[in-house]
Coordinates of C-alpha atoms in Angstrom, one line a residue:
M411 CA -11.7 73.2 9.6
D412 CA -8.2 72.0 8.9
T413 CA -8.3 70.1 12.1
L414 CA -11.4 68.2 11.1
A415 CA -10.0 67.5 7.7
A416 CA -6.8 66.1 9.5
L417 CA -8.9 64.0 11.8
G418 CA -11.0 62.6 8.9
H419 CA -7.7 61.6 7.3
G420 CA -6.7 60.0 10.6
F421 CA -9.9 58.0 10.7
L422 CA -8.9 56.7 7.2
V423 CA -5.7 55.5 8.7
A424 CA -7.1 54.0 11.8
L425 CA -9.9 52.2 10.1
T426 CA -7.8 50.2 7.7
P427 CA -8.3 46.5 8.7
Y428 CA -4.5 46.3 9.7
N429 CA -4.6 49.3 12.1
L430 CA -8.1 48.3 13.4
L431 CA -6.7 44.9 14.3
W432 CA -3.8 46.5 16.3
S433 CA -6.3 48.8 18.1
A434 CA -8.4 45.9 19.1
I435 CA -5.3 44.1 20.2
G436 CA -4.1 47.1 22.2
V437 CA -7.4 47.6 24.2
T438 CA -7.8 43.9 24.9
V439 CA -4.2 43.4 26.0
G440 CA -4.2 46.8 27.9
T441 CA -7.4 45.8 29.8
A442 CA -6.3 42.3 30.5
V443 CA -3.0 43.4 31.9
G444 CA -4.5 46.4 33.6
V445 CA -7.0 44.2 35.4
L446 CA -4.1 42.1 37.0
P447 CA -3.5 43.4 40.6
G448 CA -0.6 45.7 41.2
I449 CA -0.2 46.6 37.5
G450 CA -1.0 50.2 36.5
P451 CA -0.8 51.7 33.0
A452 CA 2.8 52.8 33.3
L453 CA 3.9 49.3 34.1
T454 CA 1.6 47.9 31.4
V455 CA 3.0 50.1 28.6
A456 CA 6.5 49.5 29.7
L457 CA 6.0 45.9 29.8
L458 CA 4.6 45.8 26.3
L459 CA 7.1 48.3 24.8
P460 CA 9.5 45.7 23.3
V461 CA 6.5 43.8 21.6
T462 CA 5.9 46.7 19.2
Y463 CA 9.5 47.1 18.2
G464 CA 9.1 45.4 14.8
L465 CA 5.8 47.1 14.0
E466 CA 5.5 50.1 11.7
P467 CA 5.3 53.3 13.7
T468 CA 1.8 54.3 13.0
S469 CA 0.4 50.8 13.9
A470 CA 2.6 50.7 17.0
F471 CA 1.2 54.0 18.4
I472 CA -2.3 53.0 17.5
M473 CA -1.6 49.8 19.7
F474 CA 0.0 52.0 22.4
A475 CA -3.2 54.2 22.3
G476 CA -5.4 51.2 23.0
I477 CA -3.0 49.7 25.6
Y478 CA -3.1 53.0 27.4
Y479 CA -6.8 53.5 27.6
G480 CA -7.3 49.9 28.2
A481 CA -4.9 49.8 31.2
M482 CA -6.5 53.0 32.5
Y483 CA -10.0 51.3 32.6
G484 CA -8.6 47.8 33.8
G485 CA -7.4 49.2 37.1
S486 CA -11.1 49.9 38.1
T487 CA -11.9 46.1 38.0
T488 CA -9.1 45.4 40.5
S489 CA -10.1 48.3 42.8
I490 CA -13.8 47.5 42.9
L491 CA -13.6 43.7 43.2
L492 CA -10.3 43.3 45.2
N493 CA -9.8 46.7 46.8
A494 CA -6.3 46.7 45.3
P495 CA -5.8 49.8 43.1
G496 CA -3.3 49.1 40.4
E497 CA -2.2 52.8 40.3
S498 CA -2.8 56.0 42.2
G499 CA -5.7 57.2 39.9
S500 CA -7.9 54.2 41.1
I501 CA -7.4 54.7 44.8
V502 CA -10.5 56.9 45.1
T503 CA -12.5 54.4 43.0
A504 CA -11.6 51.6 45.5
I505 CA -13.2 53.5 48.4
D506 CA -16.9 53.3 47.4
G507 CA -16.5 50.8 44.6
H508 CA -15.3 48.0 46.9
A509 CA -18.1 48.9 49.4
M510 CA -20.6 48.3 46.5
A511 CA -19.0 45.0 45.8
R512 CA -19.4 43.9 49.3
Q513 CA -23.0 44.7 49.1
G514 CA -23.5 42.6 46.0
R515 CA -23.5 45.6 43.7
G516 CA -20.1 45.1 42.0
A517 CA -21.6 44.7 38.6
Q518 CA -23.4 48.1 38.8
A519 CA -20.1 49.7 40.0
L520 CA -18.2 48.1 37.1
A521 CA -20.9 49.3 34.7
T522 CA -20.8 52.9 35.8
A523 CA -17.0 52.8 35.6
A524 CA -17.2 51.5 32.0
I525 CA -19.8 53.7 30.7
G526 CA -18.3 56.8 32.5
S527 CA -15.0 55.9 31.0
F528 CA -16.5 55.8 27.6
I529 CA -18.3 59.2 27.8
A530 CA -15.3 60.9 29.5
G531 CA -12.7 59.4 27.1
T532 CA -14.8 60.4 24.0
I533 CA -15.4 64.0 25.2
A534 CA -11.7 64.3 26.3
T535 CA -10.6 62.9 23.0
A536 CA -12.7 65.5 21.2
A537 CA -11.0 68.2 23.4
L538 CA -7.5 66.8 22.6
T539 CA -8.3 67.0 18.8
F540 CA -8.8 70.7 19.1
V541 CA -6.3 71.7 21.8
A542 CA -3.2 69.9 20.6
P543 CA -3.1 71.9 17.2
L544 CA -3.3 75.1 19.3
M545 CA -0.4 74.1 21.4
V546 CA 1.6 73.3 18.3
K547 CA 0.9 76.8 16.9
M548 CA 2.3 78.2 20.2
A549 CA 5.3 75.9 19.9
L550 CA 6.2 77.0 16.5
L551 CA 7.2 80.4 18.2
F552 CA 10.1 78.5 20.1
G553 CA 13.7 78.5 19.2
P554 CA 16.6 76.6 20.6
A555 CA 16.6 78.8 23.8
E556 CA 12.8 78.4 24.3
Y557 CA 13.0 74.6 23.8
F558 CA 15.9 74.2 26.3
A559 CA 13.8 76.3 28.8
L560 CA 10.7 74.0 28.0
M561 CA 12.9 71.0 28.6
V562 CA 14.1 72.3 31.9
L563 CA 10.4 73.0 32.8
A564 CA 9.5 69.4 31.9
L565 CA 12.4 68.0 34.0
T566 CA 11.7 70.1 37.2
T567 CA 7.8 69.5 36.9
V568 CA 8.1 65.8 36.8
T569 CA 10.8 65.9 39.6
A570 CA 8.8 68.2 41.8
V571 CA 5.4 66.6 41.2
L572 CA 5.9 63.0 41.1
G573 CA 7.2 62.2 44.6
S574 CA 6.9 63.3 48.3
S575 CA 10.4 64.6 48.5
L576 CA 12.1 67.2 46.2
A577 CA 15.5 65.8 47.1
R578 CA 14.5 62.3 46.1
G579 CA 13.0 63.5 43.0
L580 CA 16.2 65.4 41.9
A581 CA 18.3 62.3 42.8
S582 CA 16.2 60.4 40.4
L583 CA 16.4 63.1 37.8
F584 CA 20.3 63.3 38.1
L585 CA 20.4 59.6 37.6
G586 CA 18.6 59.7 34.5
L587 CA 20.7 62.6 33.2
A588 CA 23.9 60.6 33.9
L589 CA 22.4 57.6 32.0
G590 CA 21.7 59.9 29.2
L591 CA 25.3 61.0 28.9
V592 CA 26.5 57.5 28.2
G593 CA 27.7 57.0 24.5
I594 CA 29.4 59.2 22.0
D595 CA 29.0 62.8 22.2
M596 CA 27.4 63.8 18.9
Q597 CA 29.3 67.1 18.8
T598 CA 32.9 66.2 19.7
G599 CA 32.8 62.5 18.8
Q600 CA 34.2 61.6 22.2
A601 CA 33.0 58.6 24.2
R602 CA 31.4 59.4 27.5
L603 CA 30.9 57.0 30.5
A604 CA 31.3 54.0 28.3
F605 CA 33.9 52.4 30.4
G606 CA 35.6 50.5 27.4
V607 CA 32.3 48.5 26.6
P608 CA 31.7 48.8 22.8
E609 CA 28.0 48.1 23.3
L610 CA 27.6 51.3 25.3
L611 CA 29.0 53.6 22.7
D612 CA 25.5 53.9 21.1
G613 CA 24.2 54.8 24.5
I614 CA 21.7 53.1 26.8
D615 CA 18.5 52.1 25.2
T616 CA 15.7 54.0 26.8
V617 CA 13.2 51.0 26.4
V618 CA 15.6 48.7 28.5
V619 CA 15.8 51.6 31.2
A620 CA 11.9 52.0 31.1
V621 CA 11.2 48.2 31.4
G622 CA 13.8 47.8 34.0
L623 CA 12.5 50.5 36.3
F624 CA 8.7 50.1 35.7
A625 CA 8.4 46.3 35.1
V626 CA 11.4 44.6 36.8
G627 CA 11.8 47.0 39.7
E628 CA 8.1 47.5 40.3
T629 CA 7.4 43.7 40.2
L630 CA 10.2 42.8 42.6
Y631 CA 8.9 45.6 45.0
V632 CA 5.3 44.4 44.9
A633 CA 6.3 40.7 45.2
S634 CA 8.6 41.6 48.2
R635 CA 5.6 43.2 50.0
H636 CA 3.1 40.6 49.3
R637 CA 2.2 37.9 51.8
F638 CA 0.7 35.6 49.2
E639 CA -2.4 35.1 51.3
T640 CA -5.8 34.2 49.8
E641 CA -7.5 37.3 48.9
E642 CA -11.3 37.5 48.8
I643 CA -12.9 38.4 45.4
Y644 CA -16.5 39.4 45.6
A645 CA -18.6 37.6 43.1
L646 CA -21.0 39.6 40.8
K647 CA -24.6 39.0 42.0
G648 CA -28.0 39.8 40.7
S649 CA -28.6 42.0 37.7
K650 CA -25.6 43.1 35.7
W651 CA -27.3 46.2 34.5
M652 CA -27.7 49.7 36.2
S653 CA -31.2 50.6 37.4
R654 CA -32.9 53.8 36.5
E655 CA -31.8 55.3 39.8
D656 CA -28.2 54.3 39.1
W657 CA -28.3 56.2 35.7
S658 CA -29.8 59.2 37.3
R659 CA -27.1 59.4 39.9
S660 CA -24.4 58.7 37.5
W661 CA -24.7 60.9 34.4
K662 CA -24.0 64.2 36.1
P663 CA -20.8 62.9 37.8
W664 CA -19.6 61.6 34.5
L665 CA -19.9 65.0 32.9
R666 CA -18.4 66.8 36.0
G667 CA -15.5 64.3 36.2
T668 CA -14.7 64.9 32.5
L669 CA -14.7 68.7 33.0
L670 CA -12.2 68.2 36.0
G671 CA -10.1 65.6 34.4
F672 CA -9.2 66.8 31.0
P673 CA -7.9 70.4 31.7
I674 CA -5.9 69.3 34.9
G675 CA -4.4 66.4 32.9
T676 CA -3.0 68.9 30.4
L677 CA -1.1 70.9 33.2
P678 CA 2.4 70.1 34.1
A679 CA 1.3 69.3 37.7
G680 CA -1.8 67.3 36.5
G681 CA -1.9 63.5 36.2
S682 CA -4.8 61.4 37.4
E683 CA -4.5 61.7 41.2
I684 CA -5.6 65.4 41.6
P685 CA -8.7 65.3 39.4
T686 CA -10.0 62.0 40.9
F687 CA -9.7 63.3 44.4
L688 CA -11.2 66.6 43.4
S689 CA -14.1 64.8 41.7
Y690 CA -14.8 62.7 44.8
L691 CA -14.9 66.0 46.9
V692 CA -17.2 67.7 44.4
E693 CA -19.7 64.8 44.3
K694 CA -19.8 64.5 48.0
R695 CA -20.4 68.2 48.3
L696 CA -23.2 68.0 45.7
A697 CA -24.8 64.8 46.6
K698 CA -28.3 64.4 48.0
K699 CA -27.1 61.6 50.3
P700 CA -23.6 62.4 51.3
E701 CA -23.8 60.1 54.3
E702 CA -23.5 57.2 51.7
F703 CA -20.1 58.2 50.6
G704 CA -17.6 55.6 52.0
K705 CA -20.3 53.1 52.2
G706 CA -21.1 52.5 48.6
A707 CA -22.2 55.6 46.7
I708 CA -22.3 55.2 43.0
E709 CA -21.5 58.8 42.4
A710 CA -18.3 58.2 44.1
V711 CA -17.4 55.6 41.4
A712 CA -18.8 57.4 38.4
G713 CA -17.2 60.7 38.9
P714 CA -13.6 59.8 39.8
E715 CA -13.5 57.1 37.0
A716 CA -14.7 59.7 34.5
A717 CA -12.0 62.1 35.7
N718 CA -9.3 59.4 35.7
N719 CA -10.0 58.5 31.9
A720 CA -10.5 62.2 30.9
S721 CA -7.1 63.1 32.4
A722 CA -5.5 60.3 30.3
A723 CA -6.4 62.2 27.0
G724 CA -5.4 65.5 28.7
V725 CA -1.9 63.9 29.4
L726 CA -1.5 63.3 25.7
A727 CA -2.0 67.0 24.7
P728 CA 1.3 68.4 25.9
L729 CA 3.1 65.2 25.3
L730 CA 2.1 65.2 21.4
S731 CA 2.4 68.9 20.9
L732 CA 5.2 70.0 23.2
G733 CA 7.0 66.7 24.1
L734 CA 6.2 67.5 27.6
P735 CA 5.4 64.4 29.9
T736 CA 3.2 65.1 32.8
S737 CA 2.8 61.7 34.4
A738 CA 4.8 58.4 34.8
T739 CA 2.7 56.8 31.8
A740 CA 3.5 59.8 29.5
A741 CA 7.2 59.3 30.4
I742 CA 6.9 55.7 29.1
M743 CA 5.0 57.0 26.0
L744 CA 8.0 59.4 25.4
A745 CA 10.3 56.5 25.5
A746 CA 8.3 54.7 23.0
F747 CA 8.5 57.7 20.6
Q748 CA 12.3 57.5 21.3
Q749 CA 12.3 53.9 20.3
Y750 CA 11.3 55.0 16.8
G751 CA 13.6 57.9 16.6
L752 CA 10.7 60.3 16.9
Q753 CA 10.5 63.6 19.0
P754 CA 7.0 64.7 20.0
G755 CA 6.4 68.4 19.3
P756 CA 5.2 70.7 16.3
T757 CA 7.5 68.9 13.9
L758 CA 5.9 65.6 14.6
F759 CA 2.5 67.1 13.3
D760 CA 4.3 68.4 10.1
N761 CA 6.5 65.4 9.4
N762 CA 4.3 62.4 10.7
P763 CA 0.6 63.6 10.4
E764 CA -0.6 60.1 9.6
L765 CA 1.0 58.9 12.9
V766 CA -0.4 61.7 15.0
W767 CA -4.0 61.9 13.5
G768 CA -4.3 58.1 13.2
M769 CA -3.3 57.7 16.9
I770 CA -5.9 60.4 17.9
A771 CA -8.6 58.9 15.7
S772 CA -7.8 55.5 17.2
L773 CA -8.6 56.9 20.7
Y774 CA -12.3 57.3 19.5
I775 CA -12.2 53.8 18.1
G776 CA -10.6 52.3 21.2
N777 CA -13.2 53.9 23.4
V778 CA -16.0 52.2 21.5
L779 CA -14.1 48.8 21.5
L780 CA -13.5 49.1 25.4
L781 CA -17.3 49.7 25.9
V782 CA -18.0 46.6 23.8
L783 CA -15.4 44.5 25.6
N784 CA -16.0 45.5 29.2
L785 CA -19.7 45.4 29.6
P786 CA -20.4 41.8 28.3
L787 CA -16.9 40.3 29.3
V788 CA -16.7 41.6 32.8
G789 CA -16.9 38.0 34.1
F790 CA -14.0 37.0 32.1
W791 CA -11.9 39.9 33.4
V792 CA -12.8 38.8 37.0
K793 CA -11.4 35.4 36.3
L794 CA -8.0 36.9 35.5
L795 CA -7.9 37.9 39.2
L796 CA -7.6 34.2 40.2
I797 CA -4.0 33.8 38.7
P798 CA -1.7 33.0 41.4
R799 CA 0.5 36.0 42.3
P800 CA 3.9 34.0 42.0
W801 CA 3.0 32.9 38.5
L802 CA 2.0 36.5 37.7
Y803 CA 5.2 38.0 39.0
A804 CA 7.5 35.3 37.4
G805 CA 5.8 35.8 34.1
I806 CA 6.3 39.5 34.1
L807 CA 10.0 39.1 34.8
V808 CA 10.4 36.4 32.1
F809 CA 8.5 38.4 29.6
S810 CA 10.5 41.5 30.5
S811 CA 13.8 39.8 30.0
L812 CA 12.7 38.2 26.6
G813 CA 11.6 41.6 25.4
A814 CA 14.8 43.4 26.4
Y815 CA 17.0 40.8 24.8
T816 CA 15.1 40.8 21.5
L817 CA 15.5 44.6 21.0
N818 CA 19.1 44.1 19.9
N819 CA 19.9 40.4 20.6
N820 CA 22.4 41.6 23.1
V821 CA 23.3 40.1 26.4
I822 CA 24.5 43.5 27.6
D823 CA 21.0 44.8 27.3
L824 CA 20.0 41.9 29.8
V825 CA 22.7 43.0 32.3
I826 CA 21.7 46.5 32.0
L827 CA 18.0 45.6 32.4
W828 CA 18.5 43.7 35.7
V829 CA 21.0 46.3 37.1
I830 CA 18.5 49.0 36.5
G831 CA 15.7 46.7 37.8
L832 CA 17.5 46.2 41.0
L833 CA 18.2 49.8 41.1
G834 CA 14.6 50.5 40.6
F835 CA 13.5 48.1 43.4
G836 CA 15.9 50.2 45.7
M837 CA 14.4 53.4 44.7
R838 CA 10.8 52.0 45.4
V839 CA 12.0 50.8 48.9
L840 CA 13.4 54.3 49.6
N841 CA 10.4 56.1 48.1
V842 CA 12.4 57.6 45.4
P843 CA 10.2 58.4 42.3
V844 CA 11.3 56.5 39.1
A845 CA 9.5 58.7 36.4
P846 CA 12.2 61.6 36.7
C847 CA 14.8 59.0 35.9
V848 CA 13.2 58.1 32.7
V849 CA 12.4 61.6 31.7
G850 CA 16.0 62.7 32.6
L851 CA 17.3 60.0 30.4
I852 CA 15.2 61.0 27.3
L853 CA 15.2 64.8 27.7
G854 CA 18.6 65.2 28.9
P855 CA 20.5 64.7 25.7
L856 CA 17.9 66.8 23.8
A857 CA 18.2 69.6 26.4
E858 CA 21.9 69.5 26.1
Q859 CA 21.7 69.8 22.1
Q860 CA 19.3 72.7 22.4
F861 CA 21.5 74.4 24.9
R862 CA 24.7 74.1 22.7
R863 CA 22.6 75.3 19.6
A864 CA 21.3 78.3 21.5
L865 CA 24.9 79.3 22.6
A866 CA 26.3 78.8 19.2
I867 CA 23.6 81.1 17.7
S868 CA 24.2 83.7 20.3
Q869 CA 28.2 83.3 20.0
G870 CA 28.4 82.1 23.5
D871 CA 26.3 84.7 25.3
P872 CA 24.3 82.8 28.0
S873 CA 22.0 85.8 28.5
V874 CA 20.1 84.6 25.4
F875 CA 18.0 82.3 27.8
L876 CA 16.9 85.5 29.8
T877 CA 16.5 88.1 27.0
H878 CA 14.0 85.9 25.1
P879 CA 10.5 86.5 26.8
I880 CA 9.2 82.9 26.5
S881 CA 12.5 81.3 27.6
A882 CA 12.7 83.6 30.6
A883 CA 9.0 83.0 31.6
L884 CA 9.5 79.2 31.3
L885 CA 12.7 79.2 33.3
I886 CA 11.0 81.5 36.0
I887 CA 8.2 78.9 36.2
A888 CA 10.7 76.1 36.6
A889 CA 12.6 77.9 39.4
L890 CA 9.3 78.6 41.2
L891 CA 8.4 74.8 41.1
V892 CA 11.6 74.0 42.8
I893 CA 11.9 77.0 45.2
G894 CA 8.2 77.4 46.0
P895 CA 7.7 74.2 48.1
M896 CA 10.8 74.9 50.0
V897 CA 9.7 78.4 51.0
L898 CA 6.3 77.2 51.8
R899 CA 7.8 74.5 54.0
Y900 CA 10.0 76.9 55.7
R901 CA 7.2 79.3 56.5
S902 CA 5.1 76.5 57.8
N903 CA 7.8 75.3 60.1
G904 CA 8.4 78.9 61.3
V905 CA 4.7 79.4 62.0
A906 CA 4.7 76.1 63.9
K907 CA 7.6 77.0 66.1
S908 CA 6.2 80.4 66.9
A909 CA 2.9 78.9 67.8
G910 CA 4.7 76.2 70.0
K911 CA 6.5 79.1 71.9
S912 CA 3.4 81.0 72.5
N913 CA 1.6 78.0 73.8
G914 CA 4.5 76.9 75.9
A915 CA 5.0 80.2 77.8
S916 CA 3.7 80.2 81.4
P917 CA 2.0 83.2 82.9
S918 CA 4.4 83.2 85.9
G919 CA 7.5 83.4 83.6
T920 CA 6.3 86.6 82.1
H921 CA 6.4 88.8 85.3
P922 CA 9.4 89.4 87.6
A923 CA 9.2 88.2 91.1
T924 CA 8.0 90.8 93.5

């Protein structure tokens, strides 16, 4: 009952004309930028992070919620009409969605994506409403040792999951941890890694790093790989509405995708990639016409898009209640909280209830606004795909530079932005994930603070991290995330070698000569 009362208060906050305006701006801008090819939700939120710097926190996060949901939907337009997924969660949508566009059924593919996103987003937001407070009650049992262990788990999770190589993920993480050390040590008052530059004594702004890695670095990478050839955009033909058969083939995948997306999104190894691929496999297994998959099956668009948007709400549950980012976009949202001097977790629900519940309520409102925007205005979003790529990439770089400079009106921030941006470009070329770097930058100093606090309480006894059950369990899980893949890889290599030896042995070589 307390949850419903808090949600009701959140609606009172979100439905004020001022906040409603920012929610509408958020979903509109999020969809518009998300529709542009090569730009996913993480880049969208990072690009627009400096814009909200002067806003009041509650209005800013209501706008961020709209940007996040809008960008998650916007990627489907690019995937279906251009076969260019803006982010990994839209890869599966592109398979059958683009096939439908080639058959002249692009409007129906976009419609099932929009309606499925609305249904999945609304159900998943309702689940978020009740799951997040339960996570907060669990987090209230945490002390400094438990918080340190939780942050170690967050660091190892993002490092192990967001990338094909554990070594590359760890390299990105340690870079972020090193950047987090820059500035004055709050306990001793000593300057660390400032190299005599006064502007670095306050540390490196997380927003500058996030924009540098996700906006500048990503844009340079995408531009370097693009051949600037004319791409074919399939026009929307015939009826813009779904037929009765389309509805009957879509509603069950919408619900199944939601049931897959939200719980997997809340897990440390969740994100949007796993539930979208699982949804595709489930729909293919249950379909009456599985032979249509890969050739334009509407179920293959409805299910994965629902799973994609449901996972977006799932990602917010551990982020808001525990401060645990489980995706690249969540890492950027964490940087947004850092921008306002806020730390997600149980104290956020107690100290800033208007912000938290206003943001959750705005997700319901944003879903309705997205449905109203995307169904009748789909033709307008398609025209955005006609923007020449050089103009698009140049605009992003200029906008990123202006945003970073206006944070503190400091030229040093511009220098850091472009150094980090070039570093991010190099990381993308070498296939090094960038999300662990941002997470390390944000959580590193907080983990250090909790580590020192736990040692101070225990009078310097390091066993405090293992004698507390919750702390010990979290550290064991973190260790398994790092060691587990290495052991599995070693065993699979051993099995492959033994199989190779058994296949390579010749019959004559097994018997002595007579």
